[in-house]
Coordinates of C-alpha atoms in Angstrom, one line a residue:
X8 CA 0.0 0.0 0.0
X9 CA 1.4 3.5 -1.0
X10 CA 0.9 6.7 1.3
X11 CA 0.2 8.9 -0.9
X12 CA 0.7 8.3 -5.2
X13 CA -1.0 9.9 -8.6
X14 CA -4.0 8.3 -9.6
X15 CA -6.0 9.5 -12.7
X16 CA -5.0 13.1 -12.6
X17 CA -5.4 13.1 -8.6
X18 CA -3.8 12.8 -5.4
X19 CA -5.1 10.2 -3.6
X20 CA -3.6 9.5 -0.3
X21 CA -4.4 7.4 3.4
X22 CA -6.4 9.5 5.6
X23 CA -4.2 8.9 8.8
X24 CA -7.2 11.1 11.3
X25 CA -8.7 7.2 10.3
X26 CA -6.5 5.5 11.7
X27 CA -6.4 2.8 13.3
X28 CA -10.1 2.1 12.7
X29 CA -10.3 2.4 9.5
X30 CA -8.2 3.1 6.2
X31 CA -10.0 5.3 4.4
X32 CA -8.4 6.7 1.1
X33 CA -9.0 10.4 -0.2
X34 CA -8.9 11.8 -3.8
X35 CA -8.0 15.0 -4.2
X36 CA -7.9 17.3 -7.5
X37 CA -7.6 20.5 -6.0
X38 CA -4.7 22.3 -4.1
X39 CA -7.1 23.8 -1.1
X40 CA -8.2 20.2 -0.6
X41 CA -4.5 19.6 -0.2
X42 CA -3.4 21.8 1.7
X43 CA -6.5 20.9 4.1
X44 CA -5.2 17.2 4.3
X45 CA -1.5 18.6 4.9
X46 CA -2.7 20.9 7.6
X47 CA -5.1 18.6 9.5
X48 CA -2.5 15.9 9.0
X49 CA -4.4 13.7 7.0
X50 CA -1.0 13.3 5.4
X51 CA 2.0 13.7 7.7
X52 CA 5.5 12.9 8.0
X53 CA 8.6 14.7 6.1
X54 CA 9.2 12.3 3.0
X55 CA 5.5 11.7 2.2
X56 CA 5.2 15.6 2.7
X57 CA 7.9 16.1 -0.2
X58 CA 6.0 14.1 -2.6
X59 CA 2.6 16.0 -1.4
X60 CA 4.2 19.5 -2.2
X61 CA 5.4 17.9 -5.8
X62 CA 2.3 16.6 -6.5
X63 CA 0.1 20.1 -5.5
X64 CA 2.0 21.8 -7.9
X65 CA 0.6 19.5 -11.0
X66 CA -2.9 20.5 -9.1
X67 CA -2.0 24.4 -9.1
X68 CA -0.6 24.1 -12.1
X69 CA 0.3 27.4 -13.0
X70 CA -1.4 29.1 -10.1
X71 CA 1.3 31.0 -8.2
X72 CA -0.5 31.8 -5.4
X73 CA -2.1 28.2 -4.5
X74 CA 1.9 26.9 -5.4
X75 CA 3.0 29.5 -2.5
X76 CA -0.1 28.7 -0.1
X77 CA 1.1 25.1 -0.8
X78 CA 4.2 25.4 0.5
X79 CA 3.6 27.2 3.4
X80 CA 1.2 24.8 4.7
X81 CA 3.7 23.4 7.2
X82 CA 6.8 25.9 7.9
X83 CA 9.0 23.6 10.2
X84 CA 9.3 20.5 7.4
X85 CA 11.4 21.2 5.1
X86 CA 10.9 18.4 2.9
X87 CA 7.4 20.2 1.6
X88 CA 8.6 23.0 0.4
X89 CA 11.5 21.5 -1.0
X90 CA 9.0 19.1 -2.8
X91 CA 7.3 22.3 -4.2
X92 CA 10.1 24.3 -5.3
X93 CA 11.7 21.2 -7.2
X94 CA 8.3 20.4 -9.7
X95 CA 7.5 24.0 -9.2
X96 CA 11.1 25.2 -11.2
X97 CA 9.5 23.1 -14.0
X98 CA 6.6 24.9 -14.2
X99 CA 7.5 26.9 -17.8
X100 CA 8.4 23.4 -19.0
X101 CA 4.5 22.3 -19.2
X102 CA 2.3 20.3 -17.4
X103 CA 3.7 17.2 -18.1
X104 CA 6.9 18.2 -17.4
X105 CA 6.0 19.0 -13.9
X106 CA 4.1 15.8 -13.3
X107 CA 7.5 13.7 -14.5
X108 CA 9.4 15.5 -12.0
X109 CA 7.0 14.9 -9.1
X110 CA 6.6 11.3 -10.2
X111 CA 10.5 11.0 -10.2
X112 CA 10.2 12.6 -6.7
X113 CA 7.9 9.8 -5.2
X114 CA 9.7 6.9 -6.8
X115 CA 13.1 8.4 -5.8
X116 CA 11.1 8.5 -1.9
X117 CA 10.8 4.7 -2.3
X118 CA 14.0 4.2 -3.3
X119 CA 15.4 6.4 -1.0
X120 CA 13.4 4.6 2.1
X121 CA 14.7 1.2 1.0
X122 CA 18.4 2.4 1.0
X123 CA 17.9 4.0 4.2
X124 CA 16.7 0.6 5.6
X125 CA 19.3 -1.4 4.3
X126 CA 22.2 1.3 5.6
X127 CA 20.7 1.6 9.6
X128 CA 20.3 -2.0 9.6
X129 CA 23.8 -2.6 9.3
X130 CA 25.3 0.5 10.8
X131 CA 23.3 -1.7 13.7
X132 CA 25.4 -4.5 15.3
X133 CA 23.8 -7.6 16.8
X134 CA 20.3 -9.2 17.0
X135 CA 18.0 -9.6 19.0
X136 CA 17.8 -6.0 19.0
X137 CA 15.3 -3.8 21.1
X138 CA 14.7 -0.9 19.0
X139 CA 13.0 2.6 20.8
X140 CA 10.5 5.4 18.5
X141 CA 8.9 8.3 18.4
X142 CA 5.9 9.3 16.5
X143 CA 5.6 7.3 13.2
X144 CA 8.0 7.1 11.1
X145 CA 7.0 4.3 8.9
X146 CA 5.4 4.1 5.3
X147 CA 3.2 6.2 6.4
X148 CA 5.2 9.2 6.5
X149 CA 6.5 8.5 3.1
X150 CA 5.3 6.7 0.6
X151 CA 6.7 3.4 1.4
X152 CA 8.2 1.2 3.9
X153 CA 9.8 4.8 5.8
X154 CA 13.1 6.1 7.6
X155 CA 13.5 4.9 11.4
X156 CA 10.9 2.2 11.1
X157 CA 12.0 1.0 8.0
X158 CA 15.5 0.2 9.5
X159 CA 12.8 -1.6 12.1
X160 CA 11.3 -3.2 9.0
X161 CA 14.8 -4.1 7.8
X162 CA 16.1 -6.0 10.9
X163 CA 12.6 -7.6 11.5
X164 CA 13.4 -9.3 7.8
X165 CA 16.6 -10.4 8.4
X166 CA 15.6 -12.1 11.9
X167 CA 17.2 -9.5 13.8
X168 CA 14.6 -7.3 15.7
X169 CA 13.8 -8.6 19.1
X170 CA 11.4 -5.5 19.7
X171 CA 10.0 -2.3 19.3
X172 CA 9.0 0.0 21.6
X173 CA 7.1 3.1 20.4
X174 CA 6.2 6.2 22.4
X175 CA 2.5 6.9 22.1
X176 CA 3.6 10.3 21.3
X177 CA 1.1 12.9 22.3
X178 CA -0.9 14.8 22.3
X179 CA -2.0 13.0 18.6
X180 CA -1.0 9.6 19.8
X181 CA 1.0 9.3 16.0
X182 CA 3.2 6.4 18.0
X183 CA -0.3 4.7 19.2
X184 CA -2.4 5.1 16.5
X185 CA -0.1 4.5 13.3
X186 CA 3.1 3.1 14.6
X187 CA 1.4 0.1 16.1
X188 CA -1.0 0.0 13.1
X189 CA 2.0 -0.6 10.5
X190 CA 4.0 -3.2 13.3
X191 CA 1.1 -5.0 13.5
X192 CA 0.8 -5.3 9.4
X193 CA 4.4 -5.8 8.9
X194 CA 4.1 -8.7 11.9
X195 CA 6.8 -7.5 14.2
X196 CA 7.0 -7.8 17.8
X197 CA 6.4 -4.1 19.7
X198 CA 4.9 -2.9 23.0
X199 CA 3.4 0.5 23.1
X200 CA 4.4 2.9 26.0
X201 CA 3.7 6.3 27.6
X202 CA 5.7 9.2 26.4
X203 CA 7.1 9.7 29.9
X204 CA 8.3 6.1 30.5
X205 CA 11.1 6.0 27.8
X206 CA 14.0 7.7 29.3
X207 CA 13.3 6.0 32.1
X208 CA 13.4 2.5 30.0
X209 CA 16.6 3.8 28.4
X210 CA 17.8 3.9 32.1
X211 CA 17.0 0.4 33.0
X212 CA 19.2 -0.9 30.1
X213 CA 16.1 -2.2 28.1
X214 CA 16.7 -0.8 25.1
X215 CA 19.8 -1.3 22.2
X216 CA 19.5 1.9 19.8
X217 CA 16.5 4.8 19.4
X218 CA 15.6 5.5 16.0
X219 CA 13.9 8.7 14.6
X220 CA 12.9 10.1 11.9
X221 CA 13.4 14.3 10.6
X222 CA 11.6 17.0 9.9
X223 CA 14.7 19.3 9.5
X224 CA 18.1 18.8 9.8
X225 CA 20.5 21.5 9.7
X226 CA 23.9 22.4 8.5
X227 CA 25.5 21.3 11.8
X228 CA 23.8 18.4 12.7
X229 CA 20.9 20.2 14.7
X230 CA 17.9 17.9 14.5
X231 CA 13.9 19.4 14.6
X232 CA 11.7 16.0 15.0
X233 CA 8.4 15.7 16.6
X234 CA 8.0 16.9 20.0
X235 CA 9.9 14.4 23.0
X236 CA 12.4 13.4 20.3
X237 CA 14.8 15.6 22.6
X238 CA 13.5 13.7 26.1
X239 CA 15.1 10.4 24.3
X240 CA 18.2 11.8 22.8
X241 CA 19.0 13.4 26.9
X242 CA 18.3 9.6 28.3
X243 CA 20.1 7.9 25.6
X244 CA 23.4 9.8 26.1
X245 CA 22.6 9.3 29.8
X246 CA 22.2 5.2 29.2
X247 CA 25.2 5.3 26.2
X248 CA 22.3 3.8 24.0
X249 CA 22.8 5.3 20.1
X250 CA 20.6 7.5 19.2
X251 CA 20.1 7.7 15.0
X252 CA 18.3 9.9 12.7
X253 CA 17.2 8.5 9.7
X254 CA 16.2 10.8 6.7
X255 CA 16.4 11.3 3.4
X256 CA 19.2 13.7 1.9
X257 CA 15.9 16.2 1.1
X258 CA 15.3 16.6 5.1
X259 CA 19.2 18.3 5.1
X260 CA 18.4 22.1 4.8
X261 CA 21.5 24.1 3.7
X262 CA 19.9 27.4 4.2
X263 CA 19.6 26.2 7.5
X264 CA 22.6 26.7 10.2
X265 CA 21.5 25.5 13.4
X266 CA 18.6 24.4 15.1
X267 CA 18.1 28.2 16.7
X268 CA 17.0 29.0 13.2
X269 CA 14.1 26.4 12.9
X270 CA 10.7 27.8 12.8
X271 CA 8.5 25.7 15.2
X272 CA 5.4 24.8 14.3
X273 CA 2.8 26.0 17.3
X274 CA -0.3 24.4 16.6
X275 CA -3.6 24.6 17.9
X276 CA -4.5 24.4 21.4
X277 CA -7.6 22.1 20.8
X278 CA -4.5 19.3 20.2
X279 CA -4.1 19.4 23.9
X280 CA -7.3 20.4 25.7
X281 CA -9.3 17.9 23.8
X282 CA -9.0 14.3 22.5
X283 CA -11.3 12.9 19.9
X284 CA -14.1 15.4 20.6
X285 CA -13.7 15.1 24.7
X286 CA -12.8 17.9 26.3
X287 CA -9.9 16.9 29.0
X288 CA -9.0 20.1 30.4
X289 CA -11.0 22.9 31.8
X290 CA -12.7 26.2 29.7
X291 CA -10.1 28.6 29.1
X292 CA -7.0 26.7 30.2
X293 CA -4.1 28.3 28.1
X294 CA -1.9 26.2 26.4
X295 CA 1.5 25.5 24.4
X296 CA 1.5 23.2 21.8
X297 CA 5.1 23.0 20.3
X298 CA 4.5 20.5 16.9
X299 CA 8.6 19.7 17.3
X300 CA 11.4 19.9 19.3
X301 CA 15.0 20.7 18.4
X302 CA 18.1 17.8 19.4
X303 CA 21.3 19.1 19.3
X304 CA 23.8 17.8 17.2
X305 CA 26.3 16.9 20.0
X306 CA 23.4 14.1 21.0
X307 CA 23.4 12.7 18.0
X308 CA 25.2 9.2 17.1
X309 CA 24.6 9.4 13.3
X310 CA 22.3 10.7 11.0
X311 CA 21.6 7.8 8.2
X312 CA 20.5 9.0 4.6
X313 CA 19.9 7.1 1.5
X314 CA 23.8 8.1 0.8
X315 CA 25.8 8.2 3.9
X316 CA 26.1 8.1 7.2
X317 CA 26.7 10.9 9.0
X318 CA 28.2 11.5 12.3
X319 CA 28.1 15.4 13.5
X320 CA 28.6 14.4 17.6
X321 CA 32.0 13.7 16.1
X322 CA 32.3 17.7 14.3

């Protein structure tokens, strides 16, 4: 099954608000509708976010306006606007042209997620392994297969996974909802746990390596991935577990020097006062609602991309 693909001159895409009780596909042929599904995160996660931003620009086609609506849908992943600007230089070549280029941008998002797989799983010594995430990082956030839980995928093939354990991540529960939704498909062994109780775990010497995914990466090293990402890379250097980033190339912004300089996305307070139409806090309780948090690059054990591996704690 693919996240997100082109389908008879539309986008159609998993709706992950659905999930996990039902998988419910959307077709879109207009760029509002996108950008509705990006902001509501119907579609979520950096890779498949690239291919979204390619693939609104065939929508717009020559709409400037939609185009630069598009890509400011989501300011703190880069990977959409990157995905917008590459079909979107095309845009004097034709329509067509701009489709092959977004088309070329989703299959180079599979190929890219397998390569990624193959390179943190054996960057990874050992088996039996007992693998800690955050938030989902698997096909659905790209288009297939995915970064950090595709190197889960990876050593679950090759009979080297022991275990995952996946933060429930809140306040969206992406971790409960979707994480566990894809290990259960893929038929790997996982527990699900409370956001708070995985530094802790890291401390008790359960765990062998934390894998996440990217949203940005900076210059340096700086990492911006969903919010508690930071909480794990503090108790991982704490237990001397490895803690990897696995992205795509695309997720490395170069007009980006550090993490100080990544816009974080604040969203809406309803996130945390409310959960699935229940209010959980009282009327007018104020809130902060950081989408992301920033890791510091001298936290970092490696950064694994479909071309390299990268070690800035070493810089």
């Amino acid at each position: 099954m693919r996240t997100i693909d082109w389908v008879d001159g539309a986008v159609e895409l998993v709706d992950q608000t659905r999930l996990p009780g039902e998988c419910v596909m959307l077709r879109l042929r207009g760029v509002d509708e996108l950008i509705e599904a990006i902001q509501r995160l119907a579609v979520r996660g950096a890779p498949a976010l690239g291919v979204a931003g390619a693939l609104g620009v065939v929508l717009a086609g020559d709409d400037r306006d939609a185009i630069a609506r598009l890509r400011a849908a989501r300011p703190t992943a880069v990977n959409l606007a990157w995905g917008v600007d590459q079909a979107a230089a095309h845009l004097g070549e034709g329509p067509q042209a701009v489709l092959r280029v977004a088309l070329r941008i989703r299959d180079d998002d599979i190929a890219a997620c397998l390569a990624m797989g193959e390179r943190g799983a054996d960057l990874l010594e050992g088996d039996g392994l007992r693998i800690m995430t955050v938030c989902n990082t698997g096909g659905l956030a790209a288009v297939e297969r995915g970064t950090a839980l595709g190197v889960a995928q990876t050593l679950h093939e090759r009979g080297r996974l022991a275990e995952v354990l996946a933060l429930e991540t809140r306040p969206l529960l992406q971790g409960a909802r979707l994480t566990t939704w894809e290990l259960a498909r893929m038929g790997a062994p996982h527990r699900l746990i409370a956001d708070s109780a995985g530094p802790y775990l890291l401390s008790r010497g359960g765990v062998d390596a934390v894998l996440i995914g990217a949203d940005r990466i900076a210059v340096n090293g700086d990492t911006a991935n969903k919010i508690g990402s930071y909480a794990l890379a503090l108790g991982a250097q704490r237990a001397g577990v490895p803690f990897i980033v696995v992205a795509p190339e695309s997720t490395i912004d170069p007009a980006t020097p550090s993490g100080e300089h990544i816009e974080i996305e604040d969203r809406a307070p309803g996130e945390v006062t409310t959960f699935a139409g229940i209010r959980v806090a009282p009327e007018g309780t104020q809130v902060a609602n950081p989408a992301f948090d920033v890791t510091p690059h001298e936290l970092i054990t490696a950064i694994v991309t479909e071309r390299r591996v990268i070690r800035p704690s070493a810089k």
